[in-house]
XYZ file of C-alpha atoms in Angstrom:
685
model
C 89.113 81.795 110.325
C 91.933 83.887 108.802
C 92.595 87.554 109.614
C 91.785 88.657 106.055
C 88.440 86.902 106.193
C 87.536 88.674 109.443
C 88.493 92.045 107.867
C 86.172 91.390 104.932
C 83.311 90.708 107.302
C 83.923 93.990 109.118
C 83.725 95.863 105.808
C 80.374 94.341 104.932
C 78.541 94.023 108.243
C 77.410 96.332 111.034
C 77.626 94.655 114.481
C 75.775 95.469 117.679
C 78.279 96.574 120.301
C 77.270 93.878 122.822
C 78.595 91.225 120.386
C 82.074 92.694 120.267
C 84.819 90.883 122.212
C 88.205 92.398 123.134
C 89.730 90.293 120.371
C 87.506 91.918 117.741
C 87.931 95.425 119.165
C 91.686 95.247 118.618
C 91.148 94.932 114.846
C 91.586 98.019 112.674
C 89.188 98.560 109.731
C 87.696 101.479 107.758
C 84.309 100.800 109.394
C 85.517 100.570 112.967
C 83.757 103.799 113.864
C 80.474 101.959 113.400
C 81.326 99.721 116.362
C 80.585 102.619 118.717
C 77.016 103.117 117.482
C 74.273 102.503 119.992
C 72.167 99.389 119.611
C 69.171 101.350 118.286
C 71.183 102.715 115.348
C 72.710 99.388 114.211
C 71.592 97.334 111.357
C 71.582 93.526 111.665
C 72.362 91.396 108.625
C 72.128 87.613 108.854
C 75.413 87.212 107.037
C 76.779 83.593 107.256
C 80.263 84.910 107.863
C 79.012 86.916 110.824
C 77.333 83.844 112.322
C 80.550 81.881 111.942
C 82.519 84.586 113.726
C 79.929 84.805 116.493
C 80.021 81.049 117.126
C 83.809 81.083 117.254
C 83.710 83.924 119.745
C 81.291 82.037 122.003
C 83.407 78.875 121.844
C 86.506 80.791 122.900
C 84.653 82.272 125.866
C 83.486 78.807 126.984
C 86.987 77.357 126.705
C 88.406 80.244 128.684
C 85.812 79.716 131.425
C 86.579 75.987 131.575
C 90.313 76.601 131.772
C 89.810 79.160 134.517
C 87.587 76.746 136.442
C 90.163 73.953 136.098
C 92.938 76.266 137.224
C 90.966 77.374 140.275
C 90.242 73.761 141.238
C 93.914 72.881 140.870
C 94.983 75.776 143.075
C 92.384 74.818 145.684
C 93.598 71.211 145.679
C 97.189 72.386 145.876
C 96.392 74.610 148.829
C 94.513 71.813 150.582
C 97.203 69.160 150.134
C 100.386 71.183 150.569
C 100.272 74.439 152.454
C 103.244 76.619 151.540
C 105.796 77.622 152.480
C 107.670 74.363 153.073
C 110.313 75.452 155.507
C 112.769 72.660 156.213
C 113.671 72.238 159.866
C 116.405 70.126 161.484
C 115.499 66.605 162.524
C 114.561 66.257 166.151
C 116.197 62.823 166.422
C 119.745 62.009 167.501
C 121.685 59.545 165.311
C 123.225 56.418 166.874
C 124.891 53.488 165.109
C 125.817 49.962 166.148
C 127.019 47.304 163.743
C 124.810 47.510 160.664
C 122.058 49.393 162.513
C 121.365 53.124 162.458
C 118.920 54.531 164.987
C 117.315 57.967 164.903
C 116.658 58.387 168.616
C 113.631 60.556 169.288
C 111.355 61.468 172.141
C 108.822 58.651 171.738
C 108.056 55.290 170.132
C 105.806 55.526 167.018
C 102.660 53.857 168.356
C 99.788 54.257 165.896
C 101.957 56.040 163.312
C 102.531 53.967 160.204
C 103.451 56.665 157.689
C 107.107 57.538 157.300
C 106.682 61.327 157.234
C 104.567 61.319 160.406
C 107.194 59.271 162.232
C 110.060 61.551 161.187
C 108.240 64.863 161.645
C 106.753 63.694 164.932
C 110.219 63.332 166.418
C 109.700 59.596 166.975
C 112.444 57.022 167.361
C 112.921 54.954 164.213
C 115.321 52.503 162.582
C 116.888 53.606 159.288
C 115.548 51.325 156.537
C 116.262 53.698 153.622
C 118.649 51.198 152.034
C 115.433 49.590 150.770
C 115.215 52.454 148.253
C 118.513 51.536 146.623
C 117.721 47.816 146.720
C 114.407 48.461 144.964
C 115.831 50.781 142.292
C 118.745 48.453 141.525
C 116.540 45.365 141.352
C 116.114 43.749 137.942
C 112.472 43.055 138.702
C 109.869 45.289 137.057
C 107.154 44.197 139.491
C 108.286 43.115 142.984
C 106.031 41.447 145.552
C 107.290 41.224 149.154
C 105.402 38.847 151.469
C 105.737 39.409 155.230
C 103.578 38.805 158.346
C 101.249 41.442 159.765
C 102.804 44.451 161.500
C 106.244 43.936 159.984
C 106.759 47.528 158.814
C 105.332 47.127 155.314
C 103.212 50.296 155.303
C 105.993 52.432 156.776
C 108.426 51.264 154.112
C 105.925 51.797 151.323
C 105.162 55.367 152.415
C 108.915 55.969 152.653
C 109.257 54.957 148.997
C 106.447 57.337 148.083
C 108.064 60.284 149.898
C 111.366 59.588 148.168
C 110.225 59.066 144.582
C 107.108 61.192 144.072
C 107.330 64.533 142.283
C 106.106 67.307 144.625
C 102.958 69.136 143.544
C 104.300 72.298 145.141
C 107.930 72.887 144.018
C 109.265 74.076 147.399
C 108.138 70.769 148.903
C 111.333 69.158 147.577
C 113.342 70.856 150.323
C 110.898 69.512 152.879
C 111.248 66.010 151.436
C 115.018 66.279 151.426
C 114.921 67.051 155.141
C 112.997 63.817 155.761
C 115.938 61.822 154.426
C 118.785 63.958 155.741
C 121.607 61.849 157.272
C 119.942 58.556 156.358
C 121.789 55.766 154.558
C 120.318 56.631 151.173
C 121.933 60.099 151.208
C 125.321 58.392 151.062
C 124.396 57.348 147.505
C 124.653 60.808 145.936
C 124.456 59.559 142.351
C 121.289 57.598 143.076
C 119.862 60.557 144.975
C 120.433 62.936 142.056
C 118.879 60.527 139.562
C 115.788 59.384 141.453
C 114.875 61.695 144.336
C 111.513 63.414 143.636
C 111.737 62.381 140.002
C 108.720 60.092 139.415
C 104.944 60.325 139.383
C 103.779 57.773 141.985
C 100.519 55.817 142.141
C 100.082 54.759 145.779
C 97.096 52.523 146.521
C 96.276 50.971 149.905
C 93.911 48.001 149.777
C 93.321 47.920 153.524
C 89.941 48.363 155.154
C 87.710 45.825 153.386
C 87.058 43.756 156.548
C 83.335 44.509 156.755
C 82.546 44.135 153.044
C 80.374 41.024 153.222
C 79.132 41.416 149.621
C 80.880 42.122 146.342
C 78.821 45.298 145.841
C 80.138 46.703 149.123
C 83.717 45.865 148.208
C 83.365 47.426 144.759
C 81.838 50.597 146.227
C 84.730 50.961 148.675
C 87.254 50.359 145.904
C 85.596 53.072 143.794
C 85.954 55.456 146.740
C 89.667 54.619 146.991
C 90.148 55.213 143.255
C 88.241 58.501 143.499
C 90.576 59.638 146.270
C 93.574 58.654 144.148
C 92.285 60.711 141.207
C 91.651 63.706 143.458
C 95.246 63.470 144.642
C 96.368 63.910 141.039
C 93.658 66.406 140.059
C 96.282 68.857 138.750
C 96.606 66.854 135.507
C 93.062 67.718 134.423
C 94.122 70.687 132.253
C 96.139 68.508 129.835
C 93.285 66.099 129.109
C 91.016 66.204 126.084
C 87.237 66.418 126.435
C 86.702 62.644 126.485
C 89.486 62.106 129.027
C 88.135 64.895 131.214
C 84.748 63.221 131.255
C 86.262 59.885 132.351
C 88.470 61.644 134.891
C 85.466 63.455 136.341
C 83.441 60.234 136.611
C 86.168 58.422 138.516
C 86.826 61.390 140.771
C 83.131 61.416 141.679
C 83.366 57.806 142.935
C 80.329 56.641 140.957
C 81.177 54.886 137.726
C 80.583 51.664 135.835
C 82.862 48.590 135.792
C 84.353 49.305 132.378
C 85.635 52.670 133.575
C 86.912 51.183 136.844
C 88.949 48.436 135.180
C 90.839 50.957 133.041
C 91.165 53.594 135.760
C 94.678 52.745 137.000
C 96.078 52.220 133.515
C 94.538 55.517 132.380
C 95.971 57.332 135.393
C 99.452 56.008 134.633
C 99.107 57.317 131.077
C 97.903 60.751 132.216
C 100.755 61.051 134.723
C 103.369 59.999 132.185
C 102.037 62.560 129.690
C 101.983 65.342 132.286
C 105.365 64.673 133.930
C 107.091 63.139 130.884
C 108.324 60.317 133.109
C 107.035 56.806 133.680
C 105.245 55.964 136.931
C 106.229 54.036 140.026
C 103.333 51.984 141.430
C 103.094 51.128 145.158
C 100.337 48.804 146.447
C 99.832 48.079 150.156
C 98.083 44.864 151.355
C 97.519 43.612 147.819
C 96.012 40.325 149.084
C 93.573 41.710 151.658
C 90.539 41.975 149.308
C 90.982 38.350 148.209
C 91.065 37.073 151.787
C 87.863 38.983 152.580
C 86.195 37.809 149.359
C 87.017 34.198 150.243
C 85.659 34.649 153.770
C 82.323 36.013 152.490
C 82.129 33.704 149.461
C 82.373 36.066 146.507
C 85.960 35.187 145.662
C 85.479 34.550 141.934
C 83.810 37.914 141.308
C 86.533 39.771 143.165
C 89.380 37.858 141.557
C 88.087 38.485 138.043
C 87.675 42.196 138.662
C 91.037 42.781 140.385
C 92.769 40.647 137.766
C 91.520 42.981 135.032
C 92.266 46.132 137.057
C 95.881 45.293 137.909
C 96.528 43.348 134.732
C 95.855 46.516 132.733
C 98.177 48.537 134.993
C 101.098 46.123 135.438
C 101.084 43.955 132.310
C 102.124 45.269 128.872
C 102.147 48.833 130.204
C 105.882 49.455 129.746
C 105.249 52.816 128.119
C 103.810 54.205 131.357
C 105.269 51.953 134.094
C 108.790 52.337 135.486
C 108.612 49.864 138.389
C 106.074 48.488 140.856
C 106.387 47.379 144.486
C 103.600 45.405 146.173
C 103.426 44.109 149.747
C 101.093 41.697 151.509
C 100.768 38.777 153.902
C 99.757 35.837 151.689
C 101.367 34.526 148.549
C 98.384 34.351 146.199
C 99.981 36.129 143.248
C 100.103 33.387 140.632
C 96.703 31.869 141.433
C 95.059 35.164 142.389
C 94.477 38.352 140.443
C 98.162 38.739 139.470
C 98.181 35.383 137.688
C 98.752 36.897 134.250
C 101.924 38.828 135.120
C 105.077 37.386 133.590
C 107.207 40.255 134.926
C 106.389 39.549 138.601
C 109.014 38.381 141.114
C 107.981 37.249 144.603
C 110.219 37.718 147.668
C 109.024 35.765 150.739
C 110.864 35.836 154.047
C 113.036 32.794 153.317
C 114.894 34.431 150.389
C 117.843 36.765 150.800
C 116.601 39.830 148.929
C 114.923 42.444 151.144
C 115.648 40.139 154.132
C 116.721 42.924 156.512
C 114.358 45.624 155.234
C 111.241 44.359 157.041
C 111.383 43.541 160.750
C 114.143 44.359 163.248
C 117.534 42.614 163.192
C 119.630 41.665 166.235
C 121.759 44.830 165.916
C 118.674 47.010 165.574
C 117.037 45.471 168.649
C 120.204 45.890 170.684
C 120.613 49.582 169.858
C 116.884 50.256 170.330
C 116.733 48.634 173.777
C 119.898 50.443 174.806
C 118.383 53.794 173.835
C 115.214 52.991 175.804
C 117.162 51.803 178.894
C 115.924 48.233 178.553
C 119.140 46.497 177.473
C 119.071 44.269 180.574
C 115.828 42.672 179.319
C 117.304 41.539 176.006
C 117.082 37.814 176.844
C 113.421 38.127 177.813
C 112.699 40.041 174.627
C 114.413 37.330 172.578
C 112.284 34.629 174.168
C 109.058 36.518 173.560
C 109.572 38.199 170.178
C 112.611 36.722 168.387
C 112.645 33.575 166.296
C 111.690 34.633 162.765
C 114.336 33.331 160.424
C 114.804 35.171 157.120
C 117.088 34.520 154.166
C 120.796 33.978 154.875
C 119.958 32.871 158.435
C 119.084 36.379 159.643
C 116.968 36.458 162.819
C 114.143 39.002 162.920
C 111.800 40.516 165.495
C 108.279 41.824 164.908
C 108.512 45.672 165.022
C 104.972 46.129 166.312
C 105.575 43.845 169.291
C 108.891 45.495 170.146
C 107.394 48.989 170.026
C 104.480 47.900 172.208
C 106.844 46.294 174.728
C 108.949 49.461 174.964
C 105.854 51.643 175.279
C 104.119 49.525 177.950
C 107.198 47.921 179.546
C 105.213 44.671 179.499
C 106.165 41.325 177.990
C 102.864 40.247 176.518
C 101.241 38.974 173.349
C 100.816 42.388 171.704
C 100.828 41.226 168.078
C 98.128 38.567 168.397
C 95.402 41.147 169.042
C 95.905 42.930 165.717
C 93.415 40.835 163.699
C 93.731 38.888 160.475
C 93.110 35.346 161.793
C 89.497 34.717 160.763
C 90.356 32.503 157.791
C 92.901 30.515 159.793
C 90.446 29.919 162.629
C 87.825 28.822 160.130
C 90.090 26.052 158.839
C 92.377 25.100 161.674
C 90.189 23.123 164.018
C 88.367 21.079 161.390
C 91.490 19.735 159.759
C 92.849 16.246 159.218
C 94.203 13.765 161.735
C 97.701 14.237 160.314
C 97.424 18.000 160.777
C 96.477 17.578 164.435
C 99.352 15.172 164.951
C 101.806 17.722 163.604
C 100.181 20.416 165.737
C 100.932 18.313 168.814
C 104.585 18.312 167.797
C 104.570 22.107 167.487
C 102.917 22.582 170.873
C 105.669 20.447 172.405
C 108.287 22.867 171.016
C 109.128 20.564 168.153
C 109.518 21.133 164.412
C 107.661 19.581 161.495
C 108.770 18.760 157.977
C 106.137 20.118 155.589
C 106.297 21.726 152.174
C 105.703 25.449 151.835
C 103.740 26.036 148.641
C 105.034 28.657 146.259
C 101.521 29.913 145.750
C 98.142 29.715 147.495
C 94.916 29.120 145.608
C 91.835 29.957 147.660
C 89.810 27.695 145.377
C 91.606 24.682 146.878
C 91.443 25.946 150.448
C 89.663 23.514 152.751
C 90.223 21.838 156.116
C 91.539 18.809 154.210
C 94.201 20.799 152.357
C 96.847 20.612 155.088
C 99.676 21.827 152.850
C 97.732 25.022 152.078
C 96.983 25.636 155.765
C 100.646 25.174 156.742
C 101.607 27.639 154.011
C 99.108 30.244 155.252
C 100.395 29.809 158.807
C 103.988 30.290 157.650
C 103.373 33.415 155.595
C 101.116 34.797 158.329
C 103.957 34.645 160.873
C 102.538 31.827 163.012
C 105.387 29.541 161.964
C 108.972 30.078 160.905
C 111.735 27.985 159.364
C 114.531 26.699 161.542
C 118.058 26.098 160.292
C 116.998 22.653 159.004
C 114.210 24.212 156.884
C 111.554 22.657 159.131
C 108.667 24.672 160.563
C 108.290 25.605 164.227
C 106.523 28.180 166.400
C 108.874 31.193 166.471
C 108.459 32.573 169.993
C 106.405 32.850 173.166
C 104.141 35.561 171.769
C 103.027 33.440 168.817
C 102.757 30.358 171.004
C 100.236 32.328 173.065
C 98.147 32.742 169.918
C 98.234 29.009 169.217
C 97.204 28.336 172.790
C 94.464 30.951 172.465
C 92.958 29.209 169.442
C 92.669 26.054 171.503
C 91.487 27.843 174.644
C 88.625 29.469 172.743
C 87.206 25.992 172.221
C 87.723 24.928 175.831
C 85.182 26.145 178.368
C 87.452 25.776 181.391
C 90.694 27.691 181.685
C 93.608 25.403 180.692
C 96.092 27.574 182.583
C 94.071 27.054 185.760
C 93.874 23.305 185.147
C 97.630 23.131 184.642
C 98.143 24.997 187.896
C 95.926 22.433 189.652
C 98.393 19.731 188.653
C 101.503 21.731 189.537
C 99.986 22.667 192.907
C 98.905 19.041 193.509
C 95.230 20.025 193.744
C 94.184 16.698 192.230
C 90.684 16.567 193.693
C 89.796 19.740 191.813
C 91.505 18.500 188.634
C 89.523 15.225 188.742
C 86.313 17.279 188.899
C 87.203 19.856 186.236
C 88.568 17.645 183.451
C 85.330 15.653 182.831
C 83.329 18.909 182.862
C 85.657 20.539 180.369
C 85.507 17.464 178.140
C 81.725 17.472 178.119
C 81.577 21.150 177.073
C 84.473 21.348 174.667
C 85.325 18.139 172.878
C 83.010 18.480 169.859
C 85.556 20.528 167.906
C 87.926 17.560 167.916
C 85.458 15.282 166.132
C 86.836 13.307 163.205
C 85.581 10.251 161.367
C 86.666 8.161 164.337
C 85.502 10.496 167.084
C 86.973 8.371 169.866
C 90.399 8.284 168.288
C 93.123 8.436 170.933
C 94.912 11.206 169.017
C 91.974 13.552 169.653
C 92.242 13.207 173.412
C 96.006 13.394 173.194
C 95.651 16.630 171.230
C 93.364 18.080 173.881
C 95.646 17.213 176.794
C 98.740 18.567 175.050
C 96.854 21.821 174.491
C 96.173 22.064 178.223
C 99.716 21.186 179.254
C 101.763 22.919 176.534
C 102.241 26.291 178.331
C 104.712 24.629 180.711
C 107.385 24.615 178.014
C 107.772 28.375 178.420
C 108.179 28.078 182.195
C 111.336 25.956 182.291
C 109.601 22.583 181.959
C 110.013 19.970 179.246
C 106.852 18.428 177.808
C 107.374 14.941 176.362
C 104.885 12.500 174.851
C 104.989 8.977 173.452
C 108.589 8.488 174.572
C 110.311 5.359 175.815
C 110.901 5.040 179.545
C 111.451 1.968 181.692
C 109.751 -0.928 179.902
C 107.301 0.958 177.721
C 106.206 4.291 176.248
C 104.416 6.832 178.419
C 101.727 9.124 176.997
C 102.809 12.386 178.666
C 105.620 13.386 180.989
C 106.521 16.854 182.305
C 109.854 17.464 184.035
C 111.688 20.659 185.052
C 114.737 21.503 182.930
C 116.211 23.809 185.561
C 116.124 24.206 189.320
C 114.699 27.706 188.867
C 111.014 26.725 188.718
C 108.104 27.755 190.915
C 106.922 24.169 191.373
C 109.788 21.614 191.536
C 107.565 18.738 190.520
C 107.232 16.175 187.701
C 104.023 14.859 186.108
C 103.348 11.516 184.386
C 100.091 10.747 182.559
C 98.777 7.578 180.966
C 95.600 7.493 178.848
C 93.078 4.744 178.122
C 90.538 5.248 175.332
C 87.416 3.259 174.558
C 87.788 1.387 171.291
C 84.902 1.460 168.864
C 84.196 -2.271 168.925
C 85.190 -2.854 172.535
C 82.586 -4.570 174.735
C 82.063 -3.159 178.181
C 79.165 -5.445 179.202
C 80.343 -8.862 180.332
C 78.466 -10.799 183.005
C 77.133 -7.568 184.477
C 80.671 -6.767 185.568
C 80.056 -3.025 185.365
C 76.503 -2.852 186.772
C 72.946 -3.018 185.517
C 72.303 0.422 184.003
C 74.137 1.661 180.871
C 75.132 4.917 182.590
C 76.424 3.030 185.594
C 78.301 0.565 183.376
C 80.074 3.377 181.492
C 81.071 5.060 184.750
C 82.395 1.832 186.206
C 84.270 1.061 182.976
C 85.912 4.496 183.030
C 86.904 4.122 186.685
C 88.436 0.686 186.133
C 90.362 1.823 183.048
C 91.708 4.957 184.755
C 92.916 2.879 187.697
C 94.513 0.458 185.249
C 96.312 3.364 183.529
C 97.618 4.527 186.910
C 98.861 1.026 187.698
C 100.584 0.820 184.287
C 102.846 3.748 185.239
C 104.304 1.594 188.010
C 104.287 -1.685 186.084
C 106.107 -0.213 183.070
C 108.510 1.760 185.291
C 107.693 5.143 183.682
C 109.200 6.866 186.735
C 112.672 5.972 185.489
C 114.819 9.089 185.151
C 112.640 11.376 187.286
C 114.963 13.649 189.294
C 112.496 15.689 191.327
C 111.491 14.629 194.807
C 107.807 15.189 194.121
C 105.706 13.507 191.450
C 102.091 13.660 190.226
C 100.713 10.595 188.407
C 97.417 10.555 186.521
C 95.586 7.712 184.829
C 92.820 9.066 182.579
C 90.141 7.058 180.760
C 88.083 8.545 177.888
C 84.867 7.482 176.207
C 83.058 9.933 173.948
C 82.697 13.178 175.868
C 83.213 11.492 179.213
C 86.386 11.057 181.221
C 87.519 9.717 184.558
C 90.742 10.591 186.372
C 92.626 8.515 188.927
C 95.595 10.334 190.403
C 98.062 10.492 193.263
C 100.895 12.605 194.627
C 104.172 10.937 195.574
C 107.314 12.076 197.346
C 110.706 10.438 197.180
C 112.217 9.034 200.358
C 115.627 7.601 199.600
C 115.152 5.358 196.569
C 111.453 4.790 197.170
C 108.380 6.694 196.025
C 105.839 7.092 198.808
C 102.273 8.278 198.295
C 101.745 11.653 199.901
C 98.790 11.760 202.232
């Protein structure tokens, strides 16, 4: 309503004083003296112009109240998230360099601290990985996906990117952020620092924590809670939204909203942030593949994939107006077949490519400088044996950061990484796989390498125990295998080998380590008793179409014996020696062994159509006949070791020989201990 119109109304109408707002009181008119009349002396006229003015006045009061409420909420959020003043303080770490590595040496190792700011502010020791920032900014990829094994520093790097790029809610926080990065490699790039430091709105979403969501409704509810938390983090943008947008914003922030709102929530947030900050967003997603793995495990994969495909498709595809760049990290490569299948602007960077090769995991230089700082440099060779072996692009060797930190903290060489979870899907598939898969597994357990194809993408719809290529791919991306210089796959180190052995041990009732020690200590009587018992309790998991297949028993025995390869013994199988091919032979590869002894084994397996009843040769009762057959075959296997001259090349002076016969879940062992006297082997009494 115009000023002249309001003046006309004042000339014609007498208003009660309790209707007058400060805005109206500031007006000057010939009848203004009437405004001071008491209510009893006023005259009310239902003039349409008066009603229009009254309604406008009420609307302005409501808007003012809403704006004040929004402002108060923003200030409360600001106070909760960032308590001023942000006083920058010098770093507590001391800088050390060696080769390409830069170490910020602090008072402790960051155990249980995955966020970059907590590590720096806590005075912890950390390796400078800030060159990742420049590599990400200068990348031509709009959407980058980095695939690395568990506990390889993905979360720490992602939170580092957030601290660097995100615009502070409280202005003085920029000085605090700058202190986080003081003296790091990225500060040497002054031009890049000026252009990108604290310059972008950032959407940071962690998709961890869905492990116990055994239904789609539970997963969706948890996702809604994560989105609500994300909206609360950016609650300051509420005052620039229109009424409809405020309603949607409020619904999402409450954590209770319908699917249609959820699917658009990330795209809408990117639009709101771009409007507020006048800059496009950077999107960071941690563990992008975790929900899909859980959905597959609990059999609601299709529902989850469809939903996440719509959610992230809206955010990352055809959203150039609001999206600057995106960086996603995870363990599995399910992008093209999973919920990112529609993204044409996505580039995937697994471990075997050069880009980002040194940004995740510790390099040789970084390990050397870290161990030196922690006074453990003399244990470098042991650390290499236990935790080295991952081969990245350009031939770079990497160590698992989690394992190294745990070793330094506990001063114990142990399988730290294998207890961190994430193997349920692998265990579900591994031991019900094909005969060819088990054959290749035997090669791995004997410290060999296998030639298999690593798929460029994993489709959970095709995942089954028969899909060996998919299982090998999952094992590679999960960190249970690595590529050697010939591009073949092998077990990277002692720590991971322990996990492989553990998978087998979980299916074996007796302790394989104890059974191996029985052989090395020449306690053959005990071994002959324990092996049949173990077979009876444990062999069912090896069943295949031909359950008595020799490869199954071979697989079992290699699993029991394989730990010797990490104790200076060589484990060989199906190799030529003398006049034939032995089944298993173990020999020391150095004089520095606890038990200077060799072991030769020969197996005999019941064939499906083989007759064991001829002229009552094996007795009258079926049970007795089977036992006699097993005993005769085991003795024959023991004799074959001598007949075929399998002892050829044995250099130790002590030797254990075992002939083992198998039928179904039953076994019989014939064994002996020999010592060398001159050129002759003599049975030890």
